[in-house]
CSV table of C-alpha atoms in Angstrom, one decimal:
chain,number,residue,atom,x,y,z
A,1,UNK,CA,-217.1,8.6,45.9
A,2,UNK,CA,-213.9,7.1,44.3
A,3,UNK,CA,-212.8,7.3,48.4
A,4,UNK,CA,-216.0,5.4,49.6
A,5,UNK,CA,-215.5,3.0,47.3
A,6,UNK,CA,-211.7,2.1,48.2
A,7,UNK,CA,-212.9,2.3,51.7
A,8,UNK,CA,-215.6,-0.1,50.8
A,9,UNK,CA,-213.5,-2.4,49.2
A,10,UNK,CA,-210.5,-3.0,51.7
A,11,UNK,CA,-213.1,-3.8,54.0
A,12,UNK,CA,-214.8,-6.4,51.3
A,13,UNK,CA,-211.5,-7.3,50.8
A,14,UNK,CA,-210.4,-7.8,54.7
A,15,UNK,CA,-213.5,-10.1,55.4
A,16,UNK,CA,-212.6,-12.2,52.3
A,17,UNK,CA,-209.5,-12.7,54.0
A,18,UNK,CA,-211.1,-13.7,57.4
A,19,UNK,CA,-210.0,-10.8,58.8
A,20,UNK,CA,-212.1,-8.1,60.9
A,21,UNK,CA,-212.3,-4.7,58.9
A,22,UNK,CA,-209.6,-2.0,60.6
A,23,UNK,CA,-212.2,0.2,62.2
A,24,UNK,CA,-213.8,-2.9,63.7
A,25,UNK,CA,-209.8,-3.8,64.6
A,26,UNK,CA,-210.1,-0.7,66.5
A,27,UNK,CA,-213.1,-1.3,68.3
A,28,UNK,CA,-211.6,-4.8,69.3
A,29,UNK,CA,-208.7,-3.4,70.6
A,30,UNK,CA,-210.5,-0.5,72.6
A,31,UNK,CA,-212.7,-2.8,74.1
A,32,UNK,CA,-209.9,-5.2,75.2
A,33,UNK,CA,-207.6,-2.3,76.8
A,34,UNK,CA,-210.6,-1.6,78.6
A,35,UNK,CA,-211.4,-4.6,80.3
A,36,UNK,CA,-207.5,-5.0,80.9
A,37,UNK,CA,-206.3,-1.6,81.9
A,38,UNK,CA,-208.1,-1.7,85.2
A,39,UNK,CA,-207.7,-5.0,85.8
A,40,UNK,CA,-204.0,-4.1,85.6
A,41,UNK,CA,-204.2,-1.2,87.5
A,42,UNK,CA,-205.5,-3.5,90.4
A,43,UNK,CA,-202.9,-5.5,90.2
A,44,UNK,CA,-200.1,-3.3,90.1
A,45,UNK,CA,-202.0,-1.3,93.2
A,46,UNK,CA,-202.5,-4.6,94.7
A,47,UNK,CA,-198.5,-5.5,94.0
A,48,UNK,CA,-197.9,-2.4,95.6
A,49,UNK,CA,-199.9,-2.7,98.7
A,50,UNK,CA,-198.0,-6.5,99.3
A,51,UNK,CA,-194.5,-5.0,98.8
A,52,UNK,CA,-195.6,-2.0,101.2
A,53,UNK,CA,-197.0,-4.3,103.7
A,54,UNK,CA,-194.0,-6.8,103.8
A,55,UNK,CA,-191.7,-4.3,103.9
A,56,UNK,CA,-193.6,-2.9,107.1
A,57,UNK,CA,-193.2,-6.4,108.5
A,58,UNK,CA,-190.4,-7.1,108.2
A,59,UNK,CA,-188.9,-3.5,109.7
A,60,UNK,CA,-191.1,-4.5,112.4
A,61,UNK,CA,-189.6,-7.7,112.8
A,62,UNK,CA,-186.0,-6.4,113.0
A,63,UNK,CA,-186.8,-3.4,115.6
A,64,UNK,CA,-188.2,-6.3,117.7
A,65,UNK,CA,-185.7,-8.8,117.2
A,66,UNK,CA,-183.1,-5.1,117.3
A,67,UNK,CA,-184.9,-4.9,121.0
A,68,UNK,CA,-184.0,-8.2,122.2
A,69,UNK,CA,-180.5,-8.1,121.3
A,70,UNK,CA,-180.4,-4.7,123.2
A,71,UNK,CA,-181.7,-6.1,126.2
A,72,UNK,CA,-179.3,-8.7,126.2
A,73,UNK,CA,-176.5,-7.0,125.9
A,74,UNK,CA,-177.2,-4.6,128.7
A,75,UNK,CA,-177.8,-7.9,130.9
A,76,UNK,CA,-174.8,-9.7,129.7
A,77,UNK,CA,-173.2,-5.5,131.3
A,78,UNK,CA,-175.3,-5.5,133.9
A,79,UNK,CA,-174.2,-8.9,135.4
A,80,UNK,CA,-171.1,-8.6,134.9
A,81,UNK,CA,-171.4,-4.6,136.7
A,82,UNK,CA,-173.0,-6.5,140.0
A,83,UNK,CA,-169.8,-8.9,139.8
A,84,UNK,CA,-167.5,-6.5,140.3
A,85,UNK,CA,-169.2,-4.0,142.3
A,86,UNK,CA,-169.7,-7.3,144.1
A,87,UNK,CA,-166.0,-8.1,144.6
A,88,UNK,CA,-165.1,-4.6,145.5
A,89,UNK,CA,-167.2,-4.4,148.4
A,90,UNK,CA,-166.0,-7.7,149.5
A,91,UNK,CA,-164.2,-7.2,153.6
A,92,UNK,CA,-161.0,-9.0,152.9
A,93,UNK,CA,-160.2,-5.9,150.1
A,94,UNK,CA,-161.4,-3.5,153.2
A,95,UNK,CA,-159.2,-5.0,155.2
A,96,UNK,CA,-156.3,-6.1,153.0
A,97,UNK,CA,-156.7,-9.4,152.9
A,98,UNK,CA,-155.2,-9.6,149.4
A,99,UNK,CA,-154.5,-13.5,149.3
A,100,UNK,CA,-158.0,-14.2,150.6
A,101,UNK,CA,-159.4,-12.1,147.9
A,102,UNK,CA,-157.3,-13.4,145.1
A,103,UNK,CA,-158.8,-17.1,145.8
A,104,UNK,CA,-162.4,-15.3,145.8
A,105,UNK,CA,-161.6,-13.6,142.8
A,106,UNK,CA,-160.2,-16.7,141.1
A,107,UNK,CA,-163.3,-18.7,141.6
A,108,UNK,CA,-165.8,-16.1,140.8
A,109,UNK,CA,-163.2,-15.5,137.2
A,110,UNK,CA,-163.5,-19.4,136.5
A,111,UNK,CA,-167.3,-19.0,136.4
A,112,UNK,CA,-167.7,-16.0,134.7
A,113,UNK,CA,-165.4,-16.8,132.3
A,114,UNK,CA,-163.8,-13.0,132.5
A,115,UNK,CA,-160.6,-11.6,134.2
A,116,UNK,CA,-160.3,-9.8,137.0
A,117,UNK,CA,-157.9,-7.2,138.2
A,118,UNK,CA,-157.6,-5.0,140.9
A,119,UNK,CA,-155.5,-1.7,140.9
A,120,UNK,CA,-154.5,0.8,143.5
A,121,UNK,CA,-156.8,4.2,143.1
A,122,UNK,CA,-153.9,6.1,143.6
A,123,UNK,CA,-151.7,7.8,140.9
A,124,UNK,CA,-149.4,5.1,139.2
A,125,UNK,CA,-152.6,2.8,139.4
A,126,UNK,CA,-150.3,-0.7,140.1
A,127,UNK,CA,-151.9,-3.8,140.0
A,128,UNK,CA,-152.1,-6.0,143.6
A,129,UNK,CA,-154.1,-8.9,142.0
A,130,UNK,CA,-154.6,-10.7,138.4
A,131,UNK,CA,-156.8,-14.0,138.1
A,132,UNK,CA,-154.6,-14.0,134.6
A,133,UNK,CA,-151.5,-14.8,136.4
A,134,UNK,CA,-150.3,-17.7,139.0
A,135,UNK,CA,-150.6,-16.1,142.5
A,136,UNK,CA,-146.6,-16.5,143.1
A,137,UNK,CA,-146.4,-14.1,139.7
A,138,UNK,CA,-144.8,-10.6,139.4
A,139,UNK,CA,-147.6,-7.9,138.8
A,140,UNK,CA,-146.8,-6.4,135.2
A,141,UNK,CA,-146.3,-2.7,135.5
A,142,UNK,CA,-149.4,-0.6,135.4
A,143,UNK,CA,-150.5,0.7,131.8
A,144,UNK,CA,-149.4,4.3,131.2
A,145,UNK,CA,-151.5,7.1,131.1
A,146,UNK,CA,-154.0,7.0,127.8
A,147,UNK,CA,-153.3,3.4,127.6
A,148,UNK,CA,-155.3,0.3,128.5
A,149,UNK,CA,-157.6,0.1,131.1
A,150,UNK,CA,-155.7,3.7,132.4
A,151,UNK,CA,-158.7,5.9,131.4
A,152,UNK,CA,-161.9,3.4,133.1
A,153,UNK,CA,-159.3,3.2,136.1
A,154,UNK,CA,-159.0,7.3,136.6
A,155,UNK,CA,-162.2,7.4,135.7
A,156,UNK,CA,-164.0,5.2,138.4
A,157,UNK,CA,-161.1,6.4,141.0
A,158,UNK,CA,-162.1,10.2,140.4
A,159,UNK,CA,-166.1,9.8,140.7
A,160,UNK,CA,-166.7,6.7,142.7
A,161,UNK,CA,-168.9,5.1,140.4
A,162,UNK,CA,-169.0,1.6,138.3
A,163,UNK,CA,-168.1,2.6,134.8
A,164,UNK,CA,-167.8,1.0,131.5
A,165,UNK,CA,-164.9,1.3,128.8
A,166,UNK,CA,-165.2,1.6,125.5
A,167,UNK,CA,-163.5,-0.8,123.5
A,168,UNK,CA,-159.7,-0.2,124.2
A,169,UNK,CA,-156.2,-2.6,123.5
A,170,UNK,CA,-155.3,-4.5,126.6
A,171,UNK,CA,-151.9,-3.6,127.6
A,172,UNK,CA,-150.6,-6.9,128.9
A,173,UNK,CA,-152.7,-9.1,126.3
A,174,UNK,CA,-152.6,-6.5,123.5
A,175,UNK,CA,-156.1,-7.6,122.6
A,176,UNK,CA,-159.2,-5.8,122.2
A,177,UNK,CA,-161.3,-5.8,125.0
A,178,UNK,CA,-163.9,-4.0,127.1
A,179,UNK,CA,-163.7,-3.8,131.0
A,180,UNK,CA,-166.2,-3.0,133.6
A,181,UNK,CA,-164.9,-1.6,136.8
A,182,UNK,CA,-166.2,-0.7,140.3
A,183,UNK,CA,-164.8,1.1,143.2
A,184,UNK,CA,-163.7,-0.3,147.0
A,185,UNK,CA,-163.8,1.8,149.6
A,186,UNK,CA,-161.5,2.4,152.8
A,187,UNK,CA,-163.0,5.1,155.5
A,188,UNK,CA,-165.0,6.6,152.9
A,189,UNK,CA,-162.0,6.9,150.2
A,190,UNK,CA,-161.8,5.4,146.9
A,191,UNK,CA,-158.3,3.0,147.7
A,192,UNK,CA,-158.5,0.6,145.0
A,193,UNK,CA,-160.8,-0.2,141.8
A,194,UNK,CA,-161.6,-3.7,140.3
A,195,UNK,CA,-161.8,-4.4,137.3
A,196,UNK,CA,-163.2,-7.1,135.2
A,197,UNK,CA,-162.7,-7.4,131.3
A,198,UNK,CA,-165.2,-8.6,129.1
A,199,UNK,CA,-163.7,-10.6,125.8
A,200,UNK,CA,-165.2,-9.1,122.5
A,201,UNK,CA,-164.9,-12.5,121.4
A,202,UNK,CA,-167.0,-14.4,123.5
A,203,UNK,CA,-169.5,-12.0,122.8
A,204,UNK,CA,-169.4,-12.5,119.0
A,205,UNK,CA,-170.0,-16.1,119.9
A,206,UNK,CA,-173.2,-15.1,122.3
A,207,UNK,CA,-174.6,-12.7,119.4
A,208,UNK,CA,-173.8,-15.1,116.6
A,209,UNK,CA,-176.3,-17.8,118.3
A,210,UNK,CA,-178.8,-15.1,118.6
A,211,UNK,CA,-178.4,-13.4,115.2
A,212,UNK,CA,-181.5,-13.1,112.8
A,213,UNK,CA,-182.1,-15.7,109.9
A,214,UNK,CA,-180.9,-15.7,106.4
A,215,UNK,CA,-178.2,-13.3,105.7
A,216,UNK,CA,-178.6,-10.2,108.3
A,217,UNK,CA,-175.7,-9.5,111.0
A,218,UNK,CA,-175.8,-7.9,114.4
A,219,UNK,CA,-172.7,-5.4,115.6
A,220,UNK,CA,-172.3,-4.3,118.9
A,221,UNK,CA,-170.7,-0.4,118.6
A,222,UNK,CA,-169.0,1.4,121.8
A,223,UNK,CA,-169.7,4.7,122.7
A,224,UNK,CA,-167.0,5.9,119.8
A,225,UNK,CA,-168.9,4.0,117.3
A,226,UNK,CA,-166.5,1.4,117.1
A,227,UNK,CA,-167.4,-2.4,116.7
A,228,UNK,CA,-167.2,-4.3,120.1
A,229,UNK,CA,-168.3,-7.3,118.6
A,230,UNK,CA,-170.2,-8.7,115.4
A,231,UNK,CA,-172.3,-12.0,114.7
A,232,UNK,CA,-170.2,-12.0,111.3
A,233,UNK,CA,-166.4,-11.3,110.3
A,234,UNK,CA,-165.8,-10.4,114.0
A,235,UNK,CA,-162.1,-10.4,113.9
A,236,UNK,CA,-162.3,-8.3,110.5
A,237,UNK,CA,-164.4,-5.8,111.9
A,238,UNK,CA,-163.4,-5.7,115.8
A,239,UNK,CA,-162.0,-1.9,115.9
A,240,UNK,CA,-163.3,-0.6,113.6
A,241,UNK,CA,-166.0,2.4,112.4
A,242,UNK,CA,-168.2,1.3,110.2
A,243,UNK,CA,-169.9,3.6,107.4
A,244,UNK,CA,-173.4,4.0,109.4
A,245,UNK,CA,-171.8,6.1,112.2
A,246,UNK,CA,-172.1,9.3,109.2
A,247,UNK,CA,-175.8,8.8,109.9
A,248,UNK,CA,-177.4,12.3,111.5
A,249,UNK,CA,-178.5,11.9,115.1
A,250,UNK,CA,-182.4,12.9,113.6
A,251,UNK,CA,-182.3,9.5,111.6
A,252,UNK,CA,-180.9,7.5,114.4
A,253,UNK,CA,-183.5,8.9,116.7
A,254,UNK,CA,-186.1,7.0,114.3
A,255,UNK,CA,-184.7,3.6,115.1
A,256,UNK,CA,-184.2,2.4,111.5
A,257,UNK,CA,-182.3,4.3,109.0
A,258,UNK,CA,-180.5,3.2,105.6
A,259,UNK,CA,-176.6,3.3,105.5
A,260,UNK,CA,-174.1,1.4,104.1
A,261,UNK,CA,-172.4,-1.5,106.2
């Protein structure tokens, strides 16, 4: 009784105060957690579903805008391929008509913007034309073996094929460059090879109008898995094997992986 009474009085005492009694504080509060805990819960799923569904977007939107780039690269390869397999089926190289061919090769270099070589197939692989240089010039000695264009040279002499290099340190200019390069043929034998660089810089230029909005970058990576070229810090980067090449084959085979940069 004494208990009931205490009991009996806090609440008398609570209301005189204008304050609900503590087991009707109680009630209020269950009843309030229950209209807001699923009303929370909704939003928090519905939070959930937004940041799941944006993120979905916007990985969509980089494979597709990933896609484009791809396909422009390989065009910007592919053109320049068709040049030079065009130049090294030309009939003044068939029938050494090396001072003809230079002024072709000149024009077509001042349009496409690239150099163009041609070597001897043969071992010692010495230069006999170089848009680079006046036409009364001394050919510079051909780049030793392991150096330069040396290894895209051997390489296109040895299976009569256009080829591409990976990103290598020209040996006249020492700049980084990659070269495309396509075989001429003399009774059926690979004589010379001409090549045709592509300048890693002009590239950044061509990627950096093309990059995607706000803050992302784009890198162009050899076969090595070094950067060719890069919408961003080109010349800091040009060279170099960035963190993502540790990435396993199985999570590059998805198309989108997470890696440092």
């Amino acid at each position: 009784m004494p208990e009931q009474n205490l009991a009996a009085g806090r609440q008398g005492a609570a209301m005189a105060e204008g304050r609900p009694p503590p087991a009707l504080r109680a009630y209020l509060l269950a009843l309030v957690l229950a209209v807001l805990l699923p009303a929370l819960a909704i939003s928090g799923a519905a939070a959930w579903h937004l940041a799941g569904s944006y993120r979905q977007s916007f990985e969509t939107r980089l494979r597709d805008t990933t896609r484009a780039l791809a396909l422009f690269i390989d065009s910007e390869v592919e053109m320049n391929l068709a040049v030079a397999t065009t130049l090294a089926s030309s009939p003044l190289l068939e029938r050494n008509d090396l001072p003809g061919f230079r002024a072709w090769a000149r024009q077509v270099s001042e349009v496409a913007g690239d150099m163009v070589i041609v070597n001897e197939a043969a071992p010692g692989q010495q230069q006999l034309v170089n848009t680079a240089l006046p036409d009364d010039a001394a050919m510079p000695p051909p780049a030793p073996p392991g150096r330069g264009a040396w290894e895209i040279i051997q390489r296109v002499a040895q299976t009569g094929k256009p080829a591409v290099s990976n990103l290598f340190i020209g040996h006249a200019t020492r700049r980084p460059v990659v070269a495309v390069a396509a075989p001429a043929f003399q009774d059926g034998r690979v004589t010379r090879v001409v090549v045709m660089s592509i300048d890693p810089a002009k590239l950044s230029e061509r990627l950096r109008e093309r990059r995607p909005s706000g803050s992302a970058y784009v890198s162009v990576a050899d076969g090595e898995g070094r950067i060719v070229a890069r919408s961003q810090d080109h010349e800091r980067y040009v060279g170099t094997v960035p963190p993502s090449r540790g990435v396993s084959e199985v999570e590059r085979e998805r198309g989108l992986f997470r890696a440092q940069t």
